[in-house]
Amino acid sequence: MMYCPKCGAKNLDTAKFCVRCGAKLKPTEQDYTRKESFISKIPGFRSRTPWKMILASAGYLLIAILAIYAIGCLIINADATVTVNSAYAVDNIAGNDSTNGKFIVMNVTVKNNGKGPLTVHANEFSLLTEGEYITYSNFYGQGTDVPESVEIPEGESKSFLLVFDAAEAPEILEYRSSWDPFSEGKSVGIGTINIIPNTGVYAKYSVNGTANDKSYSAKWNVTYRNAPGGNIEEVIERSGETIWLTSTVYQTPIPSESYIFNPETLQDKNGTYSSLIFFSKGALIDVNDSLPIYEGEKVVGREILTGSETIDFMGKKIACWVTKTEQEGDGSTIEATRYYDKTTGLLLKEVFTEKGSAYGISYTDSHTSLLESTNIPLIGLS
């Protein structure tokens, strides 16, 4: 027998409601046992203790997650090899100034060694120095063609840009696959972070033009080498066809030349801007600012900043500074329009016209010089 907790009346052990007042009666221990015998048939719910039941269900959830992860790894089998092709430091990218000090621009190649396609995300890469993560932020999108992610088919390689807003020069680039979050990061050495310009082959230009309606072509090969006092020597080697003015009279290609200057300021020992292929950000700031053009000690013209323009170049839309060159020589007049990449300051394109005389023959020489290849990563606009 059991007693009603409300009115105290006697009731049978099996009663669910009081025979006198109708109040609901508490189940007996036997009822608990009956319920437990049913619940005990469910795996993971053998205990009457609620928190143990919760832990058991969490365990099964974890097993399910790990199973899905394992299946995913079997399907994807993500395995990548990362190679850093080049690394440069620049002050700004398409008008975006660095927050931490410099933008570190890297051209990397990722090879997919796994089974199935691999999607590589920019935020899977980190920078380390002396084994520690450094202060930086990933920089992608934001009005540039720097990708947020790149899909690489099985067995193939793709090269793309990574940009970091970094306060320090890193030594290691670490990559961790999002398909394998429990794996150790894969590291690759970066090498020297170059401040433009640096020694080595920098750029090659193709030149195509006409002189008195006769076509010709030439090449510019621009290299840098170390010079005394921490300076850099810019060497421009020119080669190609001669320029025919008549059937018997011709003009040889312009000879090669070189200039020595400070790699940080792009100025020579006299404080004169000397590089022929880099834009002088420090001297040309506002529209109509200009720089003198020298022949020896004599000023023969000026290069004038006229504004900016976005041009289609190497499959990208690149924001450029635009300048006009006006120059007077011995019996000749030169006009040229130059387009410099806003990010690196590198000369991308020059449209040139010269009128004068040679060997007693009047001539008009018009040509276009285009950047053909460079080891500097070019960032365009999206």
Short mmCIF file of C-alpha atoms in Angstrom, two decimals:
data_model
loop_
_atom_site.label_atom_id
_atom_site.label_comp_id
_atom_site.label_asym_id
_atom_site.label_seq_id
_atom_site.Cartn_x
_atom_site.Cartn_y
_atom_site.Cartn_z
CA MET A 1 0.00 0.00 0.00
CA MET A 2 1.06 3.63 -0.46
CA TYR A 3 -0.41 6.85 0.93
CA CYS A 4 -1.56 9.88 -1.06
CA PRO A 5 0.84 12.80 -0.46
CA LYS A 6 -2.13 15.23 -0.65
CA CYS A 7 -4.96 13.72 1.47
CA GLY A 8 -3.22 10.74 3.15
CA ALA A 9 -5.66 8.11 1.88
CA LYS A 10 -4.47 4.53 1.35
CA ASN A 11 -3.99 3.41 -2.23
CA LEU A 12 -2.78 0.25 -3.94
CA ASP A 13 0.86 0.16 -5.01
CA THR A 14 -0.24 0.02 -8.65
CA ALA A 15 -2.58 3.05 -8.44
CA LYS A 16 -1.66 6.10 -10.47
CA PHE A 17 -4.29 8.44 -8.97
CA CYS A 18 -5.67 8.76 -5.40
CA VAL A 19 -9.03 6.98 -4.91
CA ARG A 20 -10.21 9.82 -2.59
CA CYS A 21 -8.93 13.15 -4.06
CA GLY A 22 -7.70 12.13 -7.51
CA ALA A 23 -4.19 13.50 -6.99
CA LYS A 24 -1.41 12.01 -9.12
CA LEU A 25 0.59 9.48 -7.14
CA LYS A 26 4.40 9.18 -7.33
CA PRO A 27 5.64 6.05 -9.16
CA THR A 28 7.15 3.33 -7.06
CA GLU A 29 10.67 1.98 -7.35
CA GLN A 30 9.20 -0.80 -9.45
CA ASP A 31 8.05 1.79 -12.02
CA TYR A 32 11.58 3.20 -12.17
CA THR A 33 12.87 -0.30 -12.74
CA ARG A 34 10.34 -0.83 -15.52
CA LYS A 35 11.35 2.37 -17.26
CA GLU A 36 15.03 1.58 -16.80
CA SER A 37 14.60 -1.84 -18.32
CA PHE A 38 13.31 -0.12 -21.48
CA ILE A 39 15.96 2.62 -21.56
CA SER A 40 18.73 0.13 -20.84
CA LYS A 41 18.10 -1.40 -24.23
CA ILE A 42 19.33 1.83 -25.86
CA PRO A 43 23.18 1.89 -26.16
CA GLY A 44 24.76 4.64 -24.10
CA PHE A 45 21.74 5.05 -21.77
CA ARG A 46 22.36 2.36 -19.17
CA SER A 47 22.71 4.74 -16.25
CA ARG A 48 19.98 6.55 -14.29
CA THR A 49 22.43 9.49 -13.87
CA PRO A 50 21.56 12.31 -16.36
CA TRP A 51 25.09 13.69 -16.78
CA LYS A 52 26.40 10.25 -17.69
CA MET A 53 23.68 9.99 -20.31
CA ILE A 54 24.77 13.37 -21.74
CA LEU A 55 28.41 12.28 -21.86
CA ALA A 56 27.43 9.08 -23.61
CA SER A 57 25.49 10.99 -26.31
CA ALA A 58 28.42 13.42 -26.75
CA GLY A 59 30.72 10.45 -27.22
CA TYR A 60 28.54 9.08 -30.01
CA LEU A 61 28.46 12.54 -31.64
CA LEU A 62 32.26 12.71 -31.54
CA ILE A 63 32.49 9.24 -33.08
CA ALA A 64 30.14 10.38 -35.86
CA ILE A 65 32.25 13.51 -36.51
CA LEU A 66 35.48 11.51 -36.61
CA ALA A 67 33.86 9.03 -38.97
CA ILE A 68 32.80 11.80 -41.32
CA TYR A 69 36.30 13.33 -41.07
CA ALA A 70 37.95 9.98 -41.81
CA ILE A 71 35.69 9.40 -44.81
CA GLY A 72 36.43 12.93 -46.00
CA CYS A 73 40.17 12.33 -45.73
CA LEU A 74 39.84 9.08 -47.67
CA ILE A 75 37.92 10.89 -50.41
CA ILE A 76 40.05 14.04 -50.52
CA ASN A 77 43.41 12.64 -49.38
CA ALA A 78 44.74 16.24 -49.25
CA ASP A 79 48.48 16.47 -49.75
CA ALA A 80 50.18 19.59 -51.08
CA THR A 81 53.67 20.82 -51.84
CA VAL A 82 54.28 24.57 -51.51
CA THR A 83 57.11 26.46 -53.24
CA VAL A 84 57.84 30.17 -52.70
CA ASN A 85 58.94 31.58 -56.06
CA SER A 86 59.59 35.16 -54.94
CA ALA A 87 58.97 37.48 -52.02
CA TYR A 88 58.97 41.28 -52.08
CA ALA A 89 58.17 44.11 -49.72
CA VAL A 90 56.14 47.08 -51.02
CA ASP A 91 54.63 50.14 -49.32
CA ASN A 92 51.11 49.97 -50.71
CA ILE A 93 48.87 47.88 -52.92
CA ALA A 94 46.47 49.58 -55.33
CA GLY A 95 46.17 52.58 -53.03
CA ASN A 96 45.93 50.56 -49.78
CA ASP A 97 48.62 51.58 -47.27
CA SER A 98 50.23 49.03 -44.97
CA THR A 99 49.09 49.03 -41.32
CA ASN A 100 52.00 47.07 -39.86
CA GLY A 101 54.85 48.49 -41.92
CA LYS A 102 55.20 46.71 -45.27
CA PHE A 103 53.18 44.47 -47.52
CA ILE A 104 54.94 41.15 -48.07
CA VAL A 105 53.99 39.97 -51.57
CA MET A 106 54.73 36.34 -52.41
CA ASN A 107 54.34 34.37 -55.59
CA VAL A 108 53.81 30.74 -54.54
CA THR A 109 53.17 27.50 -56.39
CA VAL A 110 51.05 24.78 -54.79
CA LYS A 111 51.04 21.25 -56.21
CA ASN A 112 48.12 18.98 -55.39
CA ASN A 113 49.61 15.54 -54.66
CA GLY A 114 46.36 14.12 -53.30
CA LYS A 115 43.33 12.40 -54.75
CA GLY A 116 40.59 14.71 -55.92
CA PRO A 117 40.55 18.51 -56.25
CA LEU A 118 42.09 20.70 -53.55
CA THR A 119 40.84 24.18 -52.66
CA VAL A 120 43.61 26.32 -51.16
CA HIS A 121 42.53 29.30 -49.04
CA ALA A 122 44.69 32.35 -48.34
CA ASN A 123 43.94 32.17 -44.62
CA GLU A 124 45.51 28.69 -44.47
CA PHE A 125 48.95 30.30 -44.78
CA SER A 126 50.82 31.81 -41.84
CA LEU A 127 54.16 33.60 -41.44
CA LEU A 128 56.76 32.58 -38.89
CA THR A 129 60.13 33.94 -37.81
CA GLU A 130 62.42 32.10 -35.42
CA GLY A 131 59.67 29.51 -35.01
CA GLU A 132 57.11 32.03 -33.76
CA TYR A 133 54.07 33.45 -35.52
CA ILE A 134 54.58 37.12 -36.32
CA THR A 135 52.16 40.02 -36.30
CA TYR A 136 50.46 40.17 -39.69
CA SER A 137 47.13 40.09 -41.42
CA ASN A 138 46.18 38.31 -44.63
CA PHE A 139 45.40 40.72 -47.44
CA TYR A 140 43.22 39.50 -50.29
CA GLY A 141 40.33 40.87 -52.25
CA GLN A 142 39.81 44.48 -51.17
CA GLY A 143 39.73 45.73 -54.74
CA THR A 144 42.64 43.59 -55.99
CA ASP A 145 42.97 40.36 -57.93
CA VAL A 146 44.66 38.66 -54.96
CA PRO A 147 42.45 35.55 -54.58
CA GLU A 148 40.76 34.38 -51.41
CA SER A 149 40.95 30.78 -52.62
CA VAL A 150 42.26 28.76 -55.56
CA GLU A 151 41.03 25.32 -56.69
CA ILE A 152 43.73 22.93 -57.89
CA PRO A 153 42.78 19.72 -59.78
CA GLU A 154 44.34 16.41 -58.79
CA GLY A 155 48.00 16.14 -59.79
CA GLU A 156 48.22 19.75 -61.04
CA SER A 157 50.05 22.87 -59.85
CA LYS A 158 48.91 26.48 -59.71
CA SER A 159 50.78 29.67 -58.96
CA PHE A 160 49.06 32.56 -57.21
CA LEU A 161 49.74 35.54 -54.98
CA LEU A 162 49.75 35.75 -51.21
CA VAL A 163 49.91 39.15 -49.55
CA PHE A 164 50.54 39.80 -45.86
CA ASP A 165 50.44 43.10 -44.03
CA ALA A 166 53.47 42.28 -41.86
CA ALA A 167 55.56 44.24 -39.36
CA GLU A 168 58.56 41.91 -39.64
CA ALA A 169 60.36 40.07 -42.40
CA PRO A 170 59.35 36.39 -42.08
CA GLU A 171 61.60 33.40 -42.66
CA ILE A 172 59.03 30.63 -42.99
CA LEU A 173 55.69 30.25 -44.73
CA GLU A 174 53.46 27.62 -43.09
CA TYR A 175 50.59 25.90 -44.86
CA ARG A 176 47.91 23.83 -43.14
CA SER A 177 45.22 22.04 -45.14
CA SER A 178 41.66 22.75 -44.02
CA TRP A 179 40.82 19.13 -44.97
CA ASP A 180 43.23 17.89 -42.32
CA PRO A 181 42.95 20.28 -39.34
CA PHE A 182 44.69 17.85 -36.96
CA SER A 183 47.84 17.60 -39.07
CA GLU A 184 51.10 19.41 -38.46
CA GLY A 185 51.64 22.55 -40.51
CA LYS A 186 53.90 22.13 -43.55
CA SER A 187 56.65 24.75 -43.71
CA VAL A 188 58.77 26.11 -46.53
CA GLY A 189 61.60 28.65 -46.44
CA ILE A 190 60.93 32.05 -47.95
CA GLY A 191 64.44 33.38 -48.42
CA THR A 192 65.34 37.04 -48.70
CA ILE A 193 62.51 39.56 -48.61
CA ASN A 194 63.54 42.02 -51.29
CA ILE A 195 63.01 45.75 -51.10
CA ILE A 196 62.63 46.89 -54.70
CA PRO A 197 64.98 47.10 -56.47
CA ASN A 198 67.40 44.28 -55.68
CA THR A 199 70.23 42.65 -57.58
CA GLY A 200 69.42 40.22 -60.37
CA VAL A 201 67.37 40.19 -63.55
CA TYR A 202 64.38 42.42 -63.02
CA ALA A 203 62.53 42.93 -66.25
CA LYS A 204 62.54 42.35 -69.98
CA TYR A 205 60.81 44.64 -72.46
CA SER A 206 59.79 44.15 -76.08
CA VAL A 207 60.01 47.17 -78.40
CA ASN A 208 58.13 47.43 -81.69
CA GLY A 209 58.07 50.51 -83.86
CA THR A 210 58.55 52.24 -87.18
CA ALA A 211 61.12 54.71 -88.51
CA ASN A 212 60.07 56.50 -91.68
CA ASP A 213 57.40 53.82 -92.20
CA LYS A 214 59.90 50.95 -91.90
CA SER A 215 59.19 48.55 -89.01
CA TYR A 216 61.76 47.29 -86.53
CA SER A 217 61.87 45.48 -83.20
CA ALA A 218 64.23 45.43 -80.23
CA LYS A 219 64.62 44.11 -76.67
CA TRP A 220 65.50 45.70 -73.34
CA ASN A 221 67.01 43.51 -70.66
CA VAL A 222 67.16 45.29 -67.30
CA THR A 223 69.39 43.90 -64.55
CA TYR A 224 70.70 45.18 -61.22
CA ARG A 225 74.06 44.60 -59.64
CA ASN A 226 75.76 45.79 -56.49
CA ALA A 227 77.73 49.02 -56.63
CA PRO A 228 80.07 50.61 -54.04
CA GLY A 229 78.61 52.26 -50.94
CA GLY A 230 75.49 50.10 -50.79
CA ASN A 231 74.25 51.49 -54.10
CA ILE A 232 72.69 49.61 -57.02
CA GLU A 233 73.65 49.81 -60.68
CA GLU A 234 70.76 49.62 -63.13
CA VAL A 235 71.99 48.14 -66.41
CA ILE A 236 69.81 48.43 -69.52
CA GLU A 237 71.05 46.26 -72.39
CA ARG A 238 69.44 46.91 -75.76
CA SER A 239 69.52 44.58 -78.74
CA GLY A 240 67.56 44.08 -81.95
CA GLU A 241 67.20 45.29 -85.50
CA THR A 242 68.74 48.43 -86.90
CA ILE A 243 66.45 51.30 -87.89
CA TRP A 244 66.49 51.91 -91.65
CA LEU A 245 65.74 55.47 -92.76
CA THR A 246 66.21 54.93 -96.50
CA SER A 247 67.38 52.03 -98.60
CA THR A 248 71.00 52.98 -97.92
CA VAL A 249 70.98 55.00 -94.70
CA TYR A 250 70.24 53.50 -91.28
CA GLN A 251 70.51 54.33 -87.62
CA THR A 252 71.98 51.78 -85.20
CA PRO A 253 70.03 50.83 -82.06
CA ILE A 254 70.44 53.04 -79.00
CA PRO A 255 73.46 51.77 -77.06
CA SER A 256 73.20 50.10 -73.67
CA GLU A 257 73.54 52.28 -70.59
CA SER A 258 73.65 52.12 -66.82
CA TYR A 259 72.96 54.31 -63.79
CA ILE A 260 74.10 54.04 -60.18
CA PHE A 261 71.72 55.03 -57.38
CA ASN A 262 70.50 54.37 -53.86
CA PRO A 263 68.03 51.44 -53.92
CA GLU A 264 65.81 53.06 -51.27
CA THR A 265 65.50 56.57 -52.75
CA LEU A 266 66.23 55.75 -56.44
CA GLN A 267 68.50 58.82 -56.44
CA ASP A 268 72.16 59.13 -57.37
CA LYS A 269 74.90 60.85 -55.38
CA ASN A 270 73.70 64.26 -56.63
CA GLY A 271 70.16 63.63 -55.40
CA THR A 272 68.87 63.14 -58.93
CA TYR A 273 66.25 60.47 -59.65
CA SER A 274 68.11 57.93 -61.77
CA SER A 275 66.10 54.76 -62.41
CA LEU A 276 64.67 54.49 -65.91
CA ILE A 277 62.10 51.82 -65.09
CA PHE A 278 60.80 52.74 -61.61
CA PHE A 279 58.42 55.53 -60.69
CA SER A 280 59.75 58.10 -58.21
CA LYS A 281 57.03 58.04 -55.53
CA GLY A 282 58.96 60.45 -53.37
CA ALA A 283 59.40 63.11 -56.07
CA LEU A 284 56.20 62.79 -58.11
CA ILE A 285 53.29 63.13 -55.71
CA ASP A 286 50.75 65.56 -57.12
CA VAL A 287 49.57 66.14 -60.68
CA ASN A 288 51.97 68.46 -62.58
CA ASP A 289 54.92 67.57 -60.33
CA SER A 290 57.96 67.02 -62.56
CA LEU A 291 61.51 65.67 -62.63
CA PRO A 292 64.43 66.92 -64.75
CA ILE A 293 65.89 64.71 -67.50
CA TYR A 294 69.66 65.00 -67.85
CA GLU A 295 72.14 64.41 -70.60
CA GLY A 296 75.40 64.63 -68.72
CA GLU A 297 75.11 67.78 -66.61
CA LYS A 298 72.58 69.42 -68.90
CA VAL A 299 68.80 69.40 -68.33
CA VAL A 300 67.21 68.46 -71.66
CA GLY A 301 63.60 67.85 -70.58
CA ARG A 302 61.19 66.92 -67.85
CA GLU A 303 58.99 64.01 -66.84
CA ILE A 304 55.61 65.29 -65.60
CA LEU A 305 53.00 63.41 -63.55
CA THR A 306 49.68 63.80 -65.36
CA GLY A 307 47.48 61.53 -63.21
CA SER A 308 46.52 57.86 -62.99
CA GLU A 309 44.79 55.33 -65.22
CA THR A 310 43.78 51.67 -65.14
CA ILE A 311 45.09 49.66 -68.09
CA ASP A 312 44.63 46.06 -69.29
CA PHE A 313 48.00 44.37 -68.94
CA MET A 314 49.07 40.70 -68.83
CA GLY A 315 45.47 39.63 -68.33
CA LYS A 316 44.98 42.00 -65.41
CA LYS A 317 43.55 45.45 -64.86
CA ILE A 318 46.40 47.38 -63.26
CA ALA A 319 46.19 50.83 -61.70
CA CYS A 320 49.05 52.97 -63.04
CA TRP A 321 50.66 56.33 -62.52
CA VAL A 322 50.85 58.14 -65.88
CA THR A 323 53.61 60.57 -66.86
CA LYS A 324 54.43 62.64 -69.93
CA THR A 325 58.02 63.13 -71.05
CA GLU A 326 59.09 66.18 -73.05
CA GLN A 327 62.70 66.26 -74.19
CA GLU A 328 64.83 68.28 -76.60
CA GLY A 329 68.02 66.82 -78.04
CA ASP A 330 70.50 67.76 -80.76
CA GLY A 331 68.10 68.41 -83.59
CA SER A 332 65.41 66.11 -82.17
CA THR A 333 62.25 66.32 -80.11
CA ILE A 334 61.01 63.47 -77.94
CA GLU A 335 57.57 62.93 -76.42
CA ALA A 336 56.60 59.85 -74.45
CA THR A 337 53.77 58.62 -72.23
CA ARG A 338 54.72 56.20 -69.47
CA TYR A 339 52.56 53.87 -67.36
CA TYR A 340 53.94 52.72 -63.99
CA ASP A 341 52.35 50.02 -61.79
CA LYS A 342 51.05 51.79 -58.66
CA THR A 343 52.02 48.87 -56.41
CA THR A 344 55.63 48.24 -57.39
CA GLY A 345 56.35 51.44 -59.34
CA LEU A 346 57.59 49.28 -62.23
CA LEU A 347 57.33 50.67 -65.77
CA LEU A 348 54.76 48.61 -67.67
CA LYS A 349 54.37 50.52 -70.91
CA GLU A 350 55.92 53.43 -72.82
CA VAL A 351 54.53 55.05 -75.99
CA PHE A 352 57.39 56.99 -77.61
CA THR A 353 57.74 59.40 -80.54
CA GLU A 354 60.94 61.10 -81.71
CA LYS A 355 61.32 63.55 -84.59
CA GLY A 356 64.74 64.68 -85.85
CA SER A 357 67.42 64.04 -88.41
CA ALA A 358 70.30 61.63 -88.86
CA TYR A 359 72.86 61.45 -91.64
CA GLY A 360 71.11 64.44 -93.20
CA ILE A 361 67.81 62.53 -93.38
CA SER A 362 64.70 63.71 -91.51
CA TYR A 363 62.96 60.92 -89.64
CA THR A 364 60.05 60.10 -87.36
CA ASP A 365 60.57 57.22 -84.97
CA SER A 366 57.52 55.85 -83.14
CA HIS A 367 57.58 52.79 -80.90
CA THR A 368 55.84 51.11 -77.98
CA SER A 369 57.79 49.37 -75.23
CA LEU A 370 55.92 46.72 -73.22
CA LEU A 371 57.01 44.81 -70.15
CA GLU A 372 57.39 41.24 -71.37
CA SER A 373 58.45 39.45 -68.18
CA THR A 374 59.44 40.29 -64.64
CA ASN A 375 60.22 38.46 -61.41
CA ILE A 376 58.12 41.00 -59.48
CA PRO A 377 54.55 39.80 -58.73
CA LEU A 378 52.06 42.08 -60.49
CA ILE A 379 48.83 42.75 -58.58
CA GLY A 380 45.86 43.90 -60.60
CA LEU A 381 42.39 45.13 -59.81
CA SER A 382 39.50 42.71 -59.54
#
